[in-house]
């Protein structure tokens, strides 16, 4: 479906049909499932969403980092259409099929780390994180997990415990899983002036040694650029200093690349920006399949093979249709042009955001890489978070 790549409004937002659908939704859908913008989408292409009233909107949400390749990307649509007519399900652990293997092959080739790799496929980011915990515990025969302030890892019981924020993710949903320790992240804008990545890592390591101790610690989970936490890019040297400590202590490093991975930052993985950072496992989801639900853990072959046969699986993990979509996305990145596009977004946007910062004292910080860029809004002259300004910007962008 081709659509001019322009924003075009033909009704008020939300339009009458969206409003009607929303009333119906309020009656039938759990109130726990929020709605940021009650505009109902009929179809989409590239960066443009077309709602049920015929309005064309620029998709600034992009499915939260999912449709990096664009909506209804021609290659993805073709791959899905062909696959859906051939085979939609068997369960890979019962009777396997090729697209699953091809996704693993491509991920093993492109994931960070100069060592033999293997992969396993799942459905969601949270499920990938949960399974990375399983692999880490099985390999190290240790149980504790370390995560960072401002982290986000999912909405399942274990991953809720790994999130930094209780609201809205965890409040009232406990008891949460144990054996998870939170330690300070490198947050250059808010850390003491001049604190290096090495110093921030040593601060975290001090916490880890006091709170957990290496003898009980299986793995350190870190988003190499934090997503939900606010696109926080750790200071250079943070990841590699943590990794050096982890290697000395038989602790695994797991990069949660669910949000930052797969071309979004202008490299295959955000981990690739820190020379020498070679996480033992990466968790992958979102951008890998242009919107089809599929996720992966890719990591050191010895770690990934530590789980006993039958210990890892799930009914739909690596579903043939989602896997075909993933192959189409990964092969397009491999063919060239996608990484460059994310780099071009940074080259275009970053100077403009920095220029805005010069003019507006509420912009405390500008940061990010590739298409994953952020501004942090503060009260002028301070670093105090400015929720009122955030709400105003969001309301303006949402026509509220
Ligand atoms: N790890 C780093 O960003 C998902 C959540 C959207 P799932 N972040 C967006 C929402 O409101 O639920 C995420 C992430 C990182 C893990 C996850 C979890 O991925 O596919 O949502 O389970």
PDB file of N, CA, C and O in Angstrom, residues 35-104:
ATOM      1  N   UNK A  35      -3.805   4.043  26.906  1.00  0.00           N
ATOM      2  CA  UNK A  35      -3.829   4.522  25.512  1.00  0.00           C
ATOM      3  C   UNK A  35      -3.238   5.920  25.491  1.00  0.00           C
ATOM      4  O   UNK A  35      -3.854   6.872  25.965  1.00  0.00           O
ATOM      5  N   UNK A  36      -2.039   6.061  24.946  1.00  0.00           N
ATOM      6  CA  UNK A  36      -1.385   7.373  24.933  1.00  0.00           C
ATOM      7  C   UNK A  36      -2.107   8.321  23.976  1.00  0.00           C
ATOM      8  O   UNK A  36      -2.300   9.501  24.290  1.00  0.00           O
ATOM      9  N   UNK A  37      -2.512   7.834  22.831  1.00  0.00           N
ATOM     10  CA  UNK A  37      -3.155   8.675  21.815  1.00  0.00           C
ATOM     11  C   UNK A  37      -4.314   7.868  21.222  1.00  0.00           C
ATOM     12  O   UNK A  37      -4.089   6.958  20.430  1.00  0.00           O
ATOM     13  N   UNK A  38      -5.544   8.197  21.600  1.00  0.00           N
ATOM     14  CA  UNK A  38      -6.682   7.358  21.163  1.00  0.00           C
ATOM     15  C   UNK A  38      -7.072   7.597  19.699  1.00  0.00           C
ATOM     16  O   UNK A  38      -8.194   7.946  19.376  1.00  0.00           O
ATOM     17  N   UNK A  39      -6.095   7.422  18.828  1.00  0.00           N
ATOM     18  CA  UNK A  39      -6.316   7.541  17.390  1.00  0.00           C
ATOM     19  C   UNK A  39      -6.151   6.142  16.827  1.00  0.00           C
ATOM     20  O   UNK A  39      -5.098   5.521  17.016  1.00  0.00           O
ATOM     21  N   UNK A  40      -7.175   5.622  16.172  1.00  0.00           N
ATOM     22  CA  UNK A  40      -7.157   4.226  15.732  1.00  0.00           C
ATOM     23  C   UNK A  40      -6.590   4.129  14.327  1.00  0.00           C
ATOM     24  O   UNK A  40      -7.063   4.796  13.420  1.00  0.00           O
ATOM     25  N   UNK A  41      -5.574   3.303  14.173  1.00  0.00           N
ATOM     26  CA  UNK A  41      -4.826   3.246  12.919  1.00  0.00           C
ATOM     27  C   UNK A  41      -5.394   2.153  12.012  1.00  0.00           C
ATOM     28  O   UNK A  41      -5.612   1.017  12.448  1.00  0.00           O
ATOM     29  N   UNK A  42      -5.592   2.515  10.775  1.00  0.00           N
ATOM     30  CA  UNK A  42      -6.098   1.552   9.799  1.00  0.00           C
ATOM     31  C   UNK A  42      -4.956   0.898   9.034  1.00  0.00           C
ATOM     32  O   UNK A  42      -4.925  -0.308   8.878  1.00  0.00           O
ATOM     33  N   UNK A  43      -4.027   1.701   8.542  1.00  0.00           N
ATOM     34  CA  UNK A  43      -2.886   1.125   7.830  1.00  0.00           C
ATOM     35  C   UNK A  43      -1.703   2.088   7.912  1.00  0.00           C
ATOM     36  O   UNK A  43      -1.856   3.236   8.366  1.00  0.00           O
ATOM     37  N   UNK A  44      -0.544   1.604   7.478  1.00  0.00           N
ATOM     38  CA  UNK A  44       0.673   2.417   7.612  1.00  0.00           C
ATOM     39  C   UNK A  44       1.678   2.033   6.549  1.00  0.00           C
ATOM     40  O   UNK A  44       1.692   0.893   6.074  1.00  0.00           O
ATOM     41  N   UNK A  45       2.519   2.988   6.189  1.00  0.00           N
ATOM     42  CA  UNK A  45       3.628   2.676   5.285  1.00  0.00           C
ATOM     43  C   UNK A  45       4.770   3.641   5.574  1.00  0.00           C
ATOM     44  O   UNK A  45       4.536   4.833   5.776  1.00  0.00           O
ATOM     45  N   UNK A  46       5.994   3.127   5.567  1.00  0.00           N
ATOM     46  CA  UNK A  46       7.137   3.991   5.869  1.00  0.00           C
ATOM     47  C   UNK A  46       6.970   4.588   7.255  1.00  0.00           C
ATOM     48  O   UNK A  46       6.831   3.861   8.235  1.00  0.00           O
ATOM     49  N   UNK A  47       6.968   5.915   7.346  1.00  0.00           N
ATOM     50  CA  UNK A  47       6.840   6.582   8.643  1.00  0.00           C
ATOM     51  C   UNK A  47       5.436   7.149   8.850  1.00  0.00           C
ATOM     52  O   UNK A  47       5.199   7.889   9.799  1.00  0.00           O
ATOM     53  N   UNK A  48       4.504   6.815   7.958  1.00  0.00           N
ATOM     54  CA  UNK A  48       3.182   7.442   8.009  1.00  0.00           C
ATOM     55  C   UNK A  48       2.108   6.454   8.449  1.00  0.00           C
ATOM     56  O   UNK A  48       1.989   5.344   7.896  1.00  0.00           O
ATOM     57  N   UNK A  49       1.332   6.868   9.459  1.00  0.00           N
ATOM     58  CA  UNK A  49       0.169   6.102   9.903  1.00  0.00           C
ATOM     59  C   UNK A  49      -1.066   6.747   9.301  1.00  0.00           C
ATOM     60  O   UNK A  49      -1.190   7.972   9.310  1.00  0.00           O
ATOM     61  N   UNK A  50      -2.002   5.940   8.803  1.00  0.00           N
ATOM     62  CA  UNK A  50      -3.271   6.490   8.331  1.00  0.00           C
ATOM     63  C   UNK A  50      -4.368   5.975   9.257  1.00  0.00           C
ATOM     64  O   UNK A  50      -4.512   4.761   9.442  1.00  0.00           O
ATOM     65  N   UNK A  51      -5.093   6.913   9.875  1.00  0.00           N
ATOM     66  CA  UNK A  51      -6.085   6.482  10.859  1.00  0.00           C
ATOM     67  C   UNK A  51      -7.421   6.173  10.188  1.00  0.00           C
ATOM     68  O   UNK A  51      -7.582   6.359   8.969  1.00  0.00           O
ATOM     69  N   UNK A  52      -8.378   5.706  10.994  1.00  0.00           N
ATOM     70  CA  UNK A  52      -9.659   5.266  10.439  1.00  0.00           C
ATOM     71  C   UNK A  52     -10.472   6.420   9.865  1.00  0.00           C
ATOM     72  O   UNK A  52     -11.446   6.208   9.136  1.00  0.00           O
ATOM     73  N   UNK A  53     -10.087   7.667  10.193  1.00  0.00           N
ATOM     74  CA  UNK A  53     -10.772   8.831   9.633  1.00  0.00           C
ATOM     75  C   UNK A  53     -10.059   9.383   8.402  1.00  0.00           C
ATOM     76  O   UNK A  53     -10.455  10.405   7.853  1.00  0.00           O
ATOM     77  N   UNK A  54      -8.960   8.739   7.998  1.00  0.00           N
ATOM     78  CA  UNK A  54      -8.233   9.186   6.806  1.00  0.00           C
ATOM     79  C   UNK A  54      -7.153  10.217   7.087  1.00  0.00           C
ATOM     80  O   UNK A  54      -6.555  10.756   6.157  1.00  0.00           O
ATOM     81  N   UNK A  55      -6.857  10.487   8.358  1.00  0.00           N
ATOM     82  CA  UNK A  55      -5.742  11.395   8.688  1.00  0.00           C
ATOM     83  C   UNK A  55      -4.418  10.658   8.537  1.00  0.00           C
ATOM     84  O   UNK A  55      -4.302   9.496   8.933  1.00  0.00           O
ATOM     85  N   UNK A  56      -3.430  11.341   7.989  1.00  0.00           N
ATOM     86  CA  UNK A  56      -2.078  10.774   7.885  1.00  0.00           C
ATOM     87  C   UNK A  56      -1.189  11.446   8.922  1.00  0.00           C
ATOM     88  O   UNK A  56      -1.036  12.669   8.919  1.00  0.00           O
ATOM     89  N   UNK A  57      -0.633  10.626   9.798  1.00  0.00           N
ATOM     90  CA  UNK A  57       0.186  11.151  10.899  1.00  0.00           C
ATOM     91  C   UNK A  57       1.609  10.614  10.786  1.00  0.00           C
ATOM     92  O   UNK A  57       1.814   9.460  10.384  1.00  0.00           O
ATOM     93  N   UNK A  58       2.582  11.438  11.169  1.00  0.00           N
ATOM     94  CA  UNK A  58       3.958  10.938  11.230  1.00  0.00           C
ATOM     95  C   UNK A  58       4.085  10.090  12.494  1.00  0.00           C
ATOM     96  O   UNK A  58       3.724  10.532  13.588  1.00  0.00           O
ATOM     97  N   UNK A  59       4.573   8.876  12.339  1.00  0.00           N
ATOM     98  CA  UNK A  59       4.621   7.937  13.467  1.00  0.00           C
ATOM     99  C   UNK A  59       5.855   8.169  14.323  1.00  0.00           C
ATOM    100  O   UNK A  59       6.858   7.467  14.194  1.00  0.00           O
ATOM    101  N   UNK A  60       5.766   9.149  15.221  1.00  0.00           N
ATOM    102  CA  UNK A  60       6.911   9.419  16.100  1.00  0.00           C
ATOM    103  C   UNK A  60       7.076   8.310  17.143  1.00  0.00           C
ATOM    104  O   UNK A  60       8.135   8.174  17.743  1.00  0.00           O
ATOM    105  N   UNK A  61       6.048   7.513  17.368  1.00  0.00           N
ATOM    106  CA  UNK A  61       6.159   6.411  18.337  1.00  0.00           C
ATOM    107  C   UNK A  61       6.934   5.232  17.763  1.00  0.00           C
ATOM    108  O   UNK A  61       7.644   4.538  18.480  1.00  0.00           O
ATOM    109  N   UNK A  62       6.803   5.002  16.482  1.00  0.00           N
ATOM    110  CA  UNK A  62       7.456   3.886  15.770  1.00  0.00           C
ATOM    111  C   UNK A  62       7.370   2.565  16.546  1.00  0.00           C
ATOM    112  O   UNK A  62       8.309   1.776  16.548  1.00  0.00           O
ATOM    113  N   UNK A  63       6.201   2.368  17.180  1.00  0.00           N
ATOM    114  CA  UNK A  63       6.006   1.107  17.912  1.00  0.00           C
ATOM    115  C   UNK A  63       7.002   0.930  19.033  1.00  0.00           C
ATOM    116  O   UNK A  63       7.317  -0.183  19.432  1.00  0.00           O
ATOM    117  N   UNK A  64       7.518   2.022  19.572  1.00  0.00           N
ATOM    118  CA  UNK A  64       8.600   2.039  20.580  1.00  0.00           C
ATOM    119  C   UNK A  64       9.815   1.272  20.037  1.00  0.00           C
ATOM    120  O   UNK A  64      10.178   0.209  20.542  1.00  0.00           O
ATOM    121  N   UNK A  65      10.390   1.848  18.995  1.00  0.00           N
ATOM    122  CA  UNK A  65      11.645   1.291  18.488  1.00  0.00           C
ATOM    123  C   UNK A  65      11.484  -0.003  17.714  1.00  0.00           C
ATOM    124  O   UNK A  65      12.442  -0.768  17.590  1.00  0.00           O
ATOM    125  N   UNK A  66      10.297  -0.270  17.203  1.00  0.00           N
ATOM    126  CA  UNK A  66      10.072  -1.545  16.522  1.00  0.00           C
ATOM    127  C   UNK A  66      10.171  -1.426  14.998  1.00  0.00           C
ATOM    128  O   UNK A  66      10.837  -2.230  14.354  1.00  0.00           O
ATOM    129  N   UNK A  67       9.519  -0.417  14.426  1.00  0.00           N
ATOM    130  CA  UNK A  67       9.462  -0.371  12.958  1.00  0.00           C
ATOM    131  C   UNK A  67      10.628   0.449  12.380  1.00  0.00           C
ATOM    132  O   UNK A  67      10.439   1.321  11.547  1.00  0.00           O
ATOM    133  N   UNK A  68      11.817   0.109  12.826  1.00  0.00           N
ATOM    134  CA  UNK A  68      13.027   0.765  12.346  1.00  0.00           C
ATOM    135  C   UNK A  68      13.122   0.672  10.820  1.00  0.00           C
ATOM    136  O   UNK A  68      13.556   1.611  10.155  1.00  0.00           O
ATOM    137  N   UNK A  69      12.708  -0.434  10.279  1.00  0.00           N
ATOM    138  CA  UNK A  69      12.802  -0.660   8.828  1.00  0.00           C
ATOM    139  C   UNK A  69      11.670   0.064   8.091  1.00  0.00           C
ATOM    140  O   UNK A  69      11.664   0.137   6.862  1.00  0.00           O
ATOM    141  N   UNK A  70      10.725   0.624   8.841  1.00  0.00           N
ATOM    142  CA  UNK A  70       9.565   1.297   8.245  1.00  0.00           C
ATOM    143  C   UNK A  70       8.343   0.390   8.273  1.00  0.00           C
ATOM    144  O   UNK A  70       8.466  -0.836   8.258  1.00  0.00           O
ATOM    145  N   UNK A  71       7.167   1.008   8.313  1.00  0.00           N
ATOM    146  CA  UNK A  71       5.925   0.223   8.275  1.00  0.00           C
ATOM    147  C   UNK A  71       5.766  -0.441   6.915  1.00  0.00           C
ATOM    148  O   UNK A  71       6.109   0.138   5.883  1.00  0.00           O
ATOM    149  N   UNK A  72       5.191  -1.621   6.919  1.00  0.00           N
ATOM    150  CA  UNK A  72       4.898  -2.401   5.703  1.00  0.00           C
ATOM    151  C   UNK A  72       6.031  -2.301   4.671  1.00  0.00           C
ATOM    152  O   UNK A  72       5.794  -2.047   3.488  1.00  0.00           O
ATOM    153  N   UNK A  73       7.224  -2.485   5.171  1.00  0.00           N
ATOM    154  CA  UNK A  73       8.411  -2.515   4.291  1.00  0.00           C
ATOM    155  C   UNK A  73       8.204  -3.589   3.209  1.00  0.00           C
ATOM    156  O   UNK A  73       7.788  -4.712   3.517  1.00  0.00           O
ATOM    157  N   UNK A  74       8.465  -3.242   1.973  1.00  0.00           N
ATOM    158  CA  UNK A  74       8.143  -4.144   0.860  1.00  0.00           C
ATOM    159  C   UNK A  74       8.748  -5.542   1.038  1.00  0.00           C
ATOM    160  O   UNK A  74       8.067  -6.551   0.821  1.00  0.00           O
ATOM    161  N   UNK A  75      10.029  -5.577   1.434  1.00  0.00           N
ATOM    162  CA  UNK A  75      10.694  -6.866   1.596  1.00  0.00           C
ATOM    163  C   UNK A  75      10.076  -7.693   2.714  1.00  0.00           C
ATOM    164  O   UNK A  75       9.927  -8.923   2.599  1.00  0.00           O
ATOM    165  N   UNK A  76       9.691  -7.026   3.791  1.00  0.00           N
ATOM    166  CA  UNK A  76       9.092  -7.734   4.926  1.00  0.00           C
ATOM    167  C   UNK A  76       7.706  -8.245   4.541  1.00  0.00           C
ATOM    168  O   UNK A  76       7.347  -9.405   4.826  1.00  0.00           O
ATOM    169  N   UNK A  77       6.922  -7.408   3.872  1.00  0.00           N
ATOM    170  CA  UNK A  77       5.569  -7.814   3.464  1.00  0.00           C
ATOM    171  C   UNK A  77       5.642  -9.057   2.564  1.00  0.00           C
ATOM    172  O   UNK A  77       4.916 -10.027   2.761  1.00  0.00           O
ATOM    173  N   UNK A  78       6.565  -9.018   1.613  1.00  0.00           N
ATOM    174  CA  UNK A  78       6.694 -10.141   0.676  1.00  0.00           C
ATOM    175  C   UNK A  78       7.094 -11.426   1.429  1.00  0.00           C
ATOM    176  O   UNK A  78       6.510 -12.490   1.221  1.00  0.00           O
ATOM    177  N   UNK A  79       8.070 -11.290   2.317  1.00  0.00           N
ATOM    178  CA  UNK A  79       8.541 -12.468   3.067  1.00  0.00           C
ATOM    179  C   UNK A  79       7.415 -13.058   3.914  1.00  0.00           C
ATOM    180  O   UNK A  79       7.235 -14.284   3.978  1.00  0.00           O
ATOM    181  N   UNK A  80       6.643 -12.173   4.558  1.00  0.00           N
ATOM    182  CA  UNK A  80       5.547 -12.646   5.414  1.00  0.00           C
ATOM    183  C   UNK A  80       4.453 -13.302   4.566  1.00  0.00           C
ATOM    184  O   UNK A  80       3.956 -14.390   4.910  1.00  0.00           O
ATOM    185  N   UNK A  81       4.113 -12.672   3.449  1.00  0.00           N
ATOM    186  CA  UNK A  81       3.046 -13.225   2.597  1.00  0.00           C
ATOM    187  C   UNK A  81       3.440 -14.606   2.076  1.00  0.00           C
ATOM    188  O   UNK A  81       2.627 -15.536   2.090  1.00  0.00           O
ATOM    189  N   UNK A  82       4.686 -14.733   1.647  1.00  0.00           N
ATOM    190  CA  UNK A  82       5.116 -16.032   1.126  1.00  0.00           C
ATOM    191  C   UNK A  82       5.115 -17.090   2.230  1.00  0.00           C
ATOM    192  O   UNK A  82       4.661 -18.206   2.041  1.00  0.00           O
ATOM    193  N   UNK A  83       5.609 -16.693   3.406  1.00  0.00           N
ATOM    194  CA  UNK A  83       5.732 -17.671   4.489  1.00  0.00           C
ATOM    195  C   UNK A  83       4.359 -18.086   5.028  1.00  0.00           C
ATOM    196  O   UNK A  83       4.129 -19.253   5.327  1.00  0.00           O
ATOM    197  N   UNK A  84       3.450 -17.118   5.117  1.00  0.00           N
ATOM    198  CA  UNK A  84       2.152 -17.415   5.731  1.00  0.00           C
ATOM    199  C   UNK A  84       1.368 -18.418   4.882  1.00  0.00           C
ATOM    200  O   UNK A  84       0.568 -19.198   5.400  1.00  0.00           O
ATOM    201  N   UNK A  85       1.648 -18.422   3.585  1.00  0.00           N
ATOM    202  CA  UNK A  85       0.957 -19.376   2.708  1.00  0.00           C
ATOM    203  C   UNK A  85       1.626 -20.748   2.719  1.00  0.00           C
ATOM    204  O   UNK A  85       1.055 -21.730   2.241  1.00  0.00           O
ATOM    205  N   UNK A  86       2.876 -20.798   3.253  1.00  0.00           N
ATOM    206  CA  UNK A  86       3.619 -22.062   3.242  1.00  0.00           C
ATOM    207  C   UNK A  86       3.536 -22.831   4.553  1.00  0.00           C
ATOM    208  O   UNK A  86       3.252 -24.014   4.596  1.00  0.00           O
ATOM    209  N   UNK A  87       3.810 -22.089   5.653  1.00  0.00           N
ATOM    210  CA  UNK A  87       3.867 -22.755   6.966  1.00  0.00           C
ATOM    211  C   UNK A  87       3.782 -21.692   8.054  1.00  0.00           C
ATOM    212  O   UNK A  87       4.584 -20.759   8.073  1.00  0.00           O
ATOM    213  N   UNK A  88       2.800 -21.808   8.937  1.00  0.00           N
ATOM    214  CA  UNK A  88       2.681 -20.812  10.012  1.00  0.00           C
ATOM    215  C   UNK A  88       3.123 -21.337  11.369  1.00  0.00           C
ATOM    216  O   UNK A  88       3.422 -20.566  12.270  1.00  0.00           O
ATOM    217  N   UNK A  89       3.134 -22.652  11.543  1.00  0.00           N
ATOM    218  CA  UNK A  89       3.526 -23.158  12.861  1.00  0.00           C
ATOM    219  C   UNK A  89       3.788 -24.651  12.848  1.00  0.00           C
ATOM    220  O   UNK A  89       3.062 -25.396  12.212  1.00  0.00           O
ATOM    221  N   UNK A  90       4.852 -25.038  13.569  1.00  0.00           N
ATOM    222  CA  UNK A  90       4.978 -26.453  13.926  1.00  0.00           C
ATOM    223  C   UNK A  90       5.340 -26.567  15.404  1.00  0.00           C
ATOM    224  O   UNK A  90       4.819 -27.410  16.106  1.00  0.00           O
ATOM    225  N   UNK A  91       6.178 -25.708  15.880  1.00  0.00           N
ATOM    226  CA  UNK A  91       6.916 -25.704  17.141  1.00  0.00           C
ATOM    227  C   UNK A  91       8.301 -26.261  16.831  1.00  0.00           C
ATOM    228  O   UNK A  91       8.453 -27.450  16.576  1.00  0.00           O
ATOM    229  N   UNK A  92       9.250 -25.353  16.836  1.00  0.00           N
ATOM    230  CA  UNK A  92      10.601 -25.664  16.363  1.00  0.00           C
ATOM    231  C   UNK A  92      11.215 -26.854  17.089  1.00  0.00           C
ATOM    232  O   UNK A  92      11.955 -27.636  16.491  1.00  0.00           O
ATOM    233  N   UNK A  93      10.917 -27.006  18.376  1.00  0.00           N
ATOM    234  CA  UNK A  93      11.556 -28.095  19.131  1.00  0.00           C
ATOM    235  C   UNK A  93      10.921 -29.455  18.810  1.00  0.00           C
ATOM    236  O   UNK A  93      11.448 -30.493  19.205  1.00  0.00           O
ATOM    237  N   UNK A  94       9.776 -29.457  18.124  1.00  0.00           N
ATOM    238  CA  UNK A  94       9.164 -30.732  17.721  1.00  0.00           C
ATOM    239  C   UNK A  94       9.552 -31.068  16.285  1.00  0.00           C
ATOM    240  O   UNK A  94      10.164 -32.097  16.020  1.00  0.00           O
ATOM    241  N   UNK A  95       9.194 -30.188  15.345  1.00  0.00           N
ATOM    242  CA  UNK A  95       9.545 -30.403  13.935  1.00  0.00           C
ATOM    243  C   UNK A  95      10.082 -29.086  13.380  1.00  0.00           C
ATOM    244  O   UNK A  95       9.318 -28.158  13.141  1.00  0.00           O
ATOM    245  N   UNK A  96      11.389 -28.960  13.223  1.00  0.00           N
ATOM    246  CA  UNK A  96      12.004 -27.669  12.897  1.00  0.00           C
ATOM    247  C   UNK A  96      11.774 -27.201  11.461  1.00  0.00           C
ATOM    248  O   UNK A  96      11.283 -27.955  10.620  1.00  0.00           O
ATOM    249  N   UNK A  97      12.138 -25.964  11.217  1.00  0.00           N
ATOM    250  CA  UNK A  97      11.998 -25.338   9.897  1.00  0.00           C
ATOM    251  C   UNK A  97      13.150 -24.355   9.724  1.00  0.00           C
ATOM    252  O   UNK A  97      13.758 -23.910  10.701  1.00  0.00           O
ATOM    253  N   UNK A  98      13.421 -24.019   8.459  1.00  0.00           N
ATOM    254  CA  UNK A  98      14.653 -23.306   8.133  1.00  0.00           C
ATOM    255  C   UNK A  98      14.718 -21.845   8.584  1.00  0.00           C
ATOM    256  O   UNK A  98      15.787 -21.396   9.036  1.00  0.00           O
ATOM    257  N   UNK A  99      13.639 -21.031   8.468  1.00  0.00           N
ATOM    258  CA  UNK A  99      13.788 -19.603   8.805  1.00  0.00           C
ATOM    259  C   UNK A  99      14.338 -19.367  10.222  1.00  0.00           C
ATOM    260  O   UNK A  99      15.093 -18.419  10.457  1.00  0.00           O
ATOM    261  N   UNK A 100      13.981 -20.239  11.150  1.00  0.00           N
ATOM    262  CA  UNK A 100      14.493 -20.119  12.525  1.00  0.00           C
ATOM    263  C   UNK A 100      16.024 -20.173  12.510  1.00  0.00           C
ATOM    264  O   UNK A 100      16.709 -19.339  13.118  1.00  0.00           O
ATOM    265  N   UNK A 101      16.546 -21.175  11.784  1.00  0.00           N
ATOM    266  CA  UNK A 101      17.998 -21.382  11.751  1.00  0.00           C
ATOM    267  C   UNK A 101      18.688 -20.189  11.081  1.00  0.00           C
ATOM    268  O   UNK A 101      19.735 -19.719  11.530  1.00  0.00           O
ATOM    269  N   UNK A 102      18.055 -19.675  10.021  1.00  0.00           N
ATOM    270  CA  UNK A 102      18.644 -18.547   9.278  1.00  0.00           C
ATOM    271  C   UNK A 102      18.712 -17.297  10.160  1.00  0.00           C
ATOM    272  O   UNK A 102      19.702 -16.558  10.114  1.00  0.00           O
ATOM    273  N   UNK A 103      17.680 -17.047  10.969  1.00  0.00           N
ATOM    274  CA  UNK A 103      17.722 -15.894  11.880  1.00  0.00           C
ATOM    275  C   UNK A 103      18.901 -16.051  12.835  1.00  0.00           C
ATOM    276  O   UNK A 103      19.685 -15.115  13.042  1.00  0.00           O
ATOM    277  N   UNK A 104      19.053 -17.243  13.390  1.00  0.00           N
ATOM    278  CA  UNK A 104      20.161 -17.485  14.331  1.00  0.00           C
ATOM    279  C   UNK A 104      21.508 -17.273  13.643  1.00  0.00           C
ATOM    280  O   UNK A 104      22.415 -16.644  14.205  1.00  0.00           O
TER     281      UNK A 104
END
